[in-house]
Every structure is written in C-alpha cells, then in structure tokens.
Amino acid sequence: MTSTVRAADLGDAGETITVLEASTKKVLSTHKVSSKPSPSREAPVEILFVPGSKPPVAYITNMFGGTLWSATWNPATEKFKFGEAFDFGPSKSGVPLEMYFNNKSDRMYITTAKPGKFHTFDIAGNISRPKLLKTISTAEGAHHVAFTKNERYAFVQNALLNLPGMSEGSISVVDLKKEKIVARVDTLKNMGLNPNCIVLLPEWNSLAGH
C-alpha cells in the first residue's frame, strides 16, 4: 500500500509503502521510498509487479518526488530490497503516475503528467535499472493508457483530477512501432469535459500487466 496524499487537498504527502500479508492482513513492514531527509513528501502513488519476473519485482512511482523505485523480493529472507531505479528530473518530466508492460515483459511504459509525456523503458537487462528508450510528448496531464491487444497502439488519457496544468482533456493515440503520435481525440475536450479513465472494448483491450 502507498502513502500518497490527503484526498481532500493533495496535502500531507507521504514517503512510505507498507507490505501486508494477503492471507492474514498482517502488516509485515513499512519502507521509505526516498533518499531525501524526512519528511521527503515523495507521494508514492502506484505499485505494480513486473509480470512473470523471477524473483518478483515491483516498481513504485513517486508522484511528487519524480522518481521510480524498485522492490525486489528475496525468497530466502522473505523481504523486499528497495532502491531508486530512475530519476525523471533530467528529462524534465514531472508527476510520474501509471505503469504498463508489454506481453514479453521486456518493455515498460510510464506516464508523467506534467507537462505530459509517455515513456518507453527497456527492462530486459538490469531490471532494477530500467533504460529509457523513448519519450513522447502527449499533452498536459498524461495519466491512464489503454493498449491494443496487438501492441500497436496506446491511447493516452491527458487529464489528472481536473488539476491546473494537468487537465488538457484530449486523448493521444501513439503508434508504438513508429514511436510517434498518429492521432488525437478531442471529443471530450471540445465538450468542456476531461477523461477520467480509459479502457478499450474487450475485442481490442490489452491488460498490459494490470
């Protein structure tokens, strides 16, 4: 579980994640996911395990900290080892949010909401140190993504909770083979609305590791 922010006003940002035993709901441990002095206010927001990874590895996005952390499971000690995996600061990308994986689990995709980008990482090598392959600028508020089953297209929802500077309102269609935006959907934006969640119909939708 993540300690992100107070829902009412995004205040009181946390800096830890808590590990629970699913069968008993027992709290096993709590870990700080920041190398900064406390309170770092990193606001870890998402946790996602890499499908099929051995040993199991989970990634954590720090919304306010602008970093990606990894947690690697040690079967012998039955504990996770934590460490910073990537810093979005040098790429001038802020507010990392959602993570997704391709079917082979050798690529990871992450959205950053400010100013709004879609990132492709190579995780086939050192899984604790993902290699950034490509960054595509979408629009302010890049958040959820829907992927087609053939892994050709990604539909990026450009809106985050109606927040200023992160609520552009469009949907960017990314061609994953050409690595560029090939279309844009402004239907909701033109109506003065923001998309909040995006899922393709079952015929086309890939779970992308979720």
GROMACS .gro file of C-alpha atoms in nm:
model
  210
    1MET     CA    1   0.000   0.000   0.000
    2THR     CA    2   0.117   0.354  -0.076
    3SER     CA    3   0.103   0.659   0.149
    4THR     CA    4   0.024   0.913  -0.119
    5VAL     CA    5  -0.169   1.229  -0.026
    6ARG     CA    6  -0.473   1.352   0.164
    7ALA     CA    7  -0.762   1.311  -0.077
    8ALA     CA    8  -0.930   1.641   0.009
    9ASP     CA    9  -0.648   1.874  -0.097
   10LEU     CA   10  -0.348   1.659  -0.202
   11GLY     CA   11  -0.170   1.767   0.119
   12ASP     CA   12   0.024   1.569   0.380
   13ALA     CA   13   0.217   1.373   0.116
   14GLY     CA   14   0.372   1.051   0.242
   15GLU     CA   15   0.701   0.878   0.168
   16THR     CA   16   0.645   0.510   0.250
   17ILE     CA   17   0.486   0.192   0.125
   18THR     CA   18   0.356  -0.080   0.356
   19VAL     CA   19   0.379  -0.454   0.291
   20LEU     CA   20   0.091  -0.671   0.411
   21GLU     CA   21   0.045  -1.046   0.416
   22ALA     CA   22  -0.256  -1.101   0.192
   23SER     CA   23  -0.383  -1.412   0.373
   24THR     CA   24  -0.385  -1.257   0.721
   25LYS     CA   25  -0.386  -0.879   0.650
   26LYS     CA   26  -0.089  -0.862   0.890
   27VAL     CA   27   0.147  -0.566   0.842
   28LEU     CA   28   0.490  -0.713   0.768
   29SER     CA   29   0.696  -0.398   0.712
   30THR     CA   30   0.698  -0.032   0.613
   31HIS     CA   31   0.962   0.116   0.383
   32LYS     CA   32   1.068   0.470   0.297
   33VAL     CA   33   1.100   0.514  -0.080
   34SER     CA   34   1.314   0.826  -0.080
   35SER     CA   35   1.679   0.909  -0.027
   36LYS     CA   36   1.589   1.261   0.092
   37PRO     CA   37   1.559   1.366   0.458
   38SER     CA   38   1.216   1.308   0.612
   39PRO     CA   39   0.957   1.431   0.552
   40SER     CA   40   1.050   1.399   0.186
   41ARG     CA   41   0.687   1.422   0.065
   42GLU     CA   42   0.760   1.196  -0.232
   43ALA     CA   43   0.396   1.078  -0.252
   44PRO     CA   44   0.436   0.720  -0.380
   45VAL     CA   45   0.123   0.667  -0.585
   46GLU     CA   46   0.135   0.339  -0.782
   47ILE     CA   47   0.284  -0.008  -0.723
   48LEU     CA   48   0.292  -0.270  -0.999
   49PHE     CA   49   0.468  -0.606  -1.022
   50VAL     CA   50   0.655  -0.698  -1.339
   51PRO     CA   51   0.458  -0.992  -1.487
   52GLY     CA   52   0.645  -1.321  -1.453
   53SER     CA   53   0.962  -1.172  -1.304
   54LYS     CA   54   1.182  -1.413  -1.105
   55PRO     CA   55   1.241  -1.314  -0.834
   56PRO     CA   56   0.929  -1.096  -0.813
   57VAL     CA   57   0.999  -0.726  -0.872
   58ALA     CA   58   0.760  -0.436  -0.819
   59TYR     CA   59   0.800  -0.077  -0.935
   60ILE     CA   60   0.678   0.227  -0.743
   61THR     CA   61   0.614   0.572  -0.894
   62ASN     CA   62   0.673   0.871  -0.667
   63MET     CA   63   0.425   1.133  -0.783
   64PHE     CA   64   0.579   1.438  -0.617
   65GLY     CA   65   0.935   1.305  -0.597
   66GLY     CA   66   0.962   1.248  -0.972
   67THR     CA   67   1.132   0.911  -0.930
   68LEU     CA   68   1.077   0.542  -0.995
   69TRP     CA   69   1.174   0.289  -0.726
   70SER     CA   70   1.202  -0.088  -0.737
   71ALA     CA   71   1.128  -0.352  -0.475
   72THR     CA   72   1.290  -0.692  -0.531
   73TRP     CA   73   1.169  -0.994  -0.334
   74ASN     CA   74   1.423  -1.217  -0.161
   75PRO     CA   75   1.268  -1.564  -0.120
   76ALA     CA   76   1.529  -1.667   0.136
   77THR     CA   77   1.465  -1.381   0.377
   78GLU     CA   78   1.105  -1.320   0.263
   79LYS     CA   79   1.176  -0.948   0.245
   80PHE     CA   80   1.193  -0.682  -0.025
   81LYS     CA   81   1.505  -0.486  -0.117
   82PHE     CA   82   1.426  -0.128  -0.218
   83GLY     CA   83   1.620   0.118  -0.431
   84GLU     CA   84   1.578   0.410  -0.669
   85ALA     CA   85   1.551   0.283  -1.026
   86PHE     CA   86   1.511   0.601  -1.232
   87ASP     CA   87   1.504   0.980  -1.187
   88PHE     CA   88   1.271   1.170  -1.421
   89GLY     CA   89   1.428   1.506  -1.328
   90PRO     CA   90   1.695   1.516  -1.603
   91SER     CA   91   1.428   1.454  -1.870
   92LYS     CA   92   1.224   1.745  -1.729
   93SER     CA   93   0.930   1.516  -1.667
   94GLY     CA   94   0.725   1.552  -1.351
   95VAL     CA   95   0.448   1.366  -1.170
   96PRO     CA   96   0.508   1.003  -1.277
   97LEU     CA   97   0.185   0.807  -1.248
   98GLU     CA   98   0.086   0.490  -1.433
   99MET     CA   99   0.296   0.190  -1.536
  100TYR     CA  100   0.228  -0.075  -1.801
  101PHE     CA  101   0.413  -0.371  -1.958
  102ASN     CA  102   0.416  -0.541  -2.295
  103ASN     CA  103   0.340  -0.912  -2.333
  104LYS     CA  104   0.707  -1.015  -2.327
  105SER     CA  105   0.767  -0.806  -2.014
  106ASP     CA  106   1.080  -0.656  -2.168
  107ARG     CA  107   0.926  -0.310  -2.210
  108MET     CA  108   0.765  -0.083  -1.953
  109TYR     CA  109   0.559   0.228  -2.026
  110ILE     CA  110   0.516   0.514  -1.778
  111THR     CA  111   0.316   0.836  -1.798
  112THR     CA  112   0.423   1.165  -1.643
  113ALA     CA  113   0.150   1.427  -1.605
  114LYS     CA  114   0.349   1.750  -1.602
  115PRO     CA  115   0.397   1.861  -1.873
  116GLY     CA  116   0.257   1.534  -2.010
  117LYS     CA  117   0.474   1.256  -2.155
  118PHE     CA  118   0.469   0.886  -2.246
  119HIS     CA  119   0.793   0.700  -2.174
  120THR     CA  120   0.919   0.364  -2.302
  121PHE     CA  121   1.175   0.170  -2.096
  122ASP     CA  122   1.384  -0.139  -2.166
  123ILE     CA  123   1.368  -0.371  -1.863
  124ALA     CA  124   1.519  -0.679  -2.029
  125GLY     CA  125   1.865  -0.611  -1.888
  126ASN     CA  126   1.911  -0.484  -1.534
  127ILE     CA  127   1.553  -0.483  -1.409
  128SER     CA  128   1.644  -0.261  -1.113
  129ARG     CA  129   1.784  -0.001  -1.356
  130PRO     CA  130   1.534   0.042  -1.643
  131LYS     CA  131   1.683   0.202  -1.955
  132LEU     CA  132   1.484   0.491  -2.104
  133LEU     CA  133   1.440   0.428  -2.478
  134LYS     CA  134   1.191   0.693  -2.589
  135THR     CA  135   0.992   0.986  -2.453
  136ILE     CA  136   0.690   1.115  -2.646
  137SER     CA  137   0.521   1.442  -2.553
  138THR     CA  138   0.144   1.395  -2.543
  139ALA     CA  139  -0.038   1.673  -2.355
  140GLU     CA  140  -0.068   1.809  -2.001
  141GLY     CA  141  -0.199   1.552  -1.757
  142ALA     CA  142  -0.086   1.228  -1.927
  143HIS     CA  143  -0.235   0.964  -1.699
  144HIS     CA  144  -0.410   0.635  -1.784
  145VAL     CA  145  -0.331   0.444  -2.103
  146ALA     CA  146  -0.526   0.182  -2.300
  147PHE     CA  147  -0.331  -0.061  -2.520
  148THR     CA  148  -0.449  -0.269  -2.815
  149LYS     CA  149  -0.405  -0.647  -2.798
  150ASN     CA  150  -0.166  -0.645  -3.095
  151GLU     CA  151   0.051  -0.394  -2.905
  152ARG     CA  152   0.040  -0.150  -3.195
  153TYR     CA  153  -0.141   0.146  -3.037
  154ALA     CA  154  -0.153   0.319  -2.700
  155PHE     CA  155  -0.435   0.562  -2.616
  156VAL     CA  156  -0.309   0.816  -2.360
  157GLN     CA  157  -0.564   0.999  -2.145
  158ASN     CA  158  -0.442   1.356  -2.090
  159ALA     CA  159  -0.618   1.456  -1.768
  160LEU     CA  160  -0.547   1.420  -1.396
  161LEU     CA  161  -0.826   1.506  -1.150
  162ASN     CA  162  -0.904   1.840  -1.318
  163LEU     CA  163  -0.582   1.982  -1.171
  164PRO     CA  164  -0.445   2.307  -1.317
  165GLY     CA  165  -0.174   2.242  -1.573
  166MET     CA  166  -0.265   1.873  -1.586
  167SER     CA  167  -0.609   1.875  -1.745
  168GLU     CA  168  -0.565   1.920  -2.119
  169GLY     CA  169  -0.858   1.689  -2.185
  170SER     CA  170  -0.757   1.515  -2.507
  171ILE     CA  171  -0.659   1.156  -2.588
  172SER     CA  172  -0.331   1.099  -2.774
  173VAL     CA  173  -0.301   0.793  -2.998
  174VAL     CA  174   0.057   0.663  -3.000
  175ASP     CA  175   0.183   0.423  -3.267
  176LEU     CA  176   0.419   0.202  -3.065
  177LYS     CA  177   0.602   0.075  -3.374
  178LYS     CA  178   0.659   0.417  -3.528
  179GLU     CA  179   0.710   0.567  -3.181
  180LYS     CA  180   0.507   0.878  -3.252
  181ILE     CA  181   0.160   1.028  -3.211
  182VAL     CA  182  -0.057   0.944  -3.511
  183ALA     CA  183  -0.397   1.076  -3.400
  184ARG     CA  184  -0.571   1.286  -3.138
  185VAL     CA  185  -0.923   1.259  -2.993
  186ASP     CA  186  -1.071   1.592  -2.880
  187THR     CA  187  -1.432   1.479  -2.834
  188LEU     CA  188  -1.447   1.527  -2.457
  189LYS     CA  189  -1.219   1.831  -2.459
  190ASN     CA  190  -1.448   2.010  -2.707
  191MET     CA  191  -1.740   1.943  -2.471
  192GLY     CA  192  -1.556   2.100  -2.179
  193LEU     CA  193  -1.500   1.760  -2.016
  194ASN     CA  194  -1.197   1.560  -1.902
  195PRO     CA  195  -1.147   1.185  -1.939
  196ASN     CA  196  -1.101   1.017  -1.601
  197CYS     CA  197  -1.048   0.655  -1.704
  198ILE     CA  198  -0.989   0.486  -2.038
  199VAL     CA  199  -1.048   0.121  -2.136
  200LEU     CA  200  -1.092  -0.029  -2.481
  201LEU     CA  201  -1.372  -0.275  -2.553
  202PRO     CA  202  -1.273  -0.641  -2.481
  203GLU     CA  203  -1.215  -0.718  -2.850
  204TRP     CA  204  -0.920  -0.479  -2.856
  205ASN     CA  205  -0.813  -0.419  -2.495
  206SER     CA  206  -0.484  -0.546  -2.352
  207LEU     CA  207  -0.440  -0.555  -1.976
  208ALA     CA  208  -0.075  -0.450  -2.018
  209GLY     CA  209   0.033  -0.608  -1.692
  210HIS     CA  210  -0.268  -0.495  -1.485
   0.00000   0.00000   0.00000
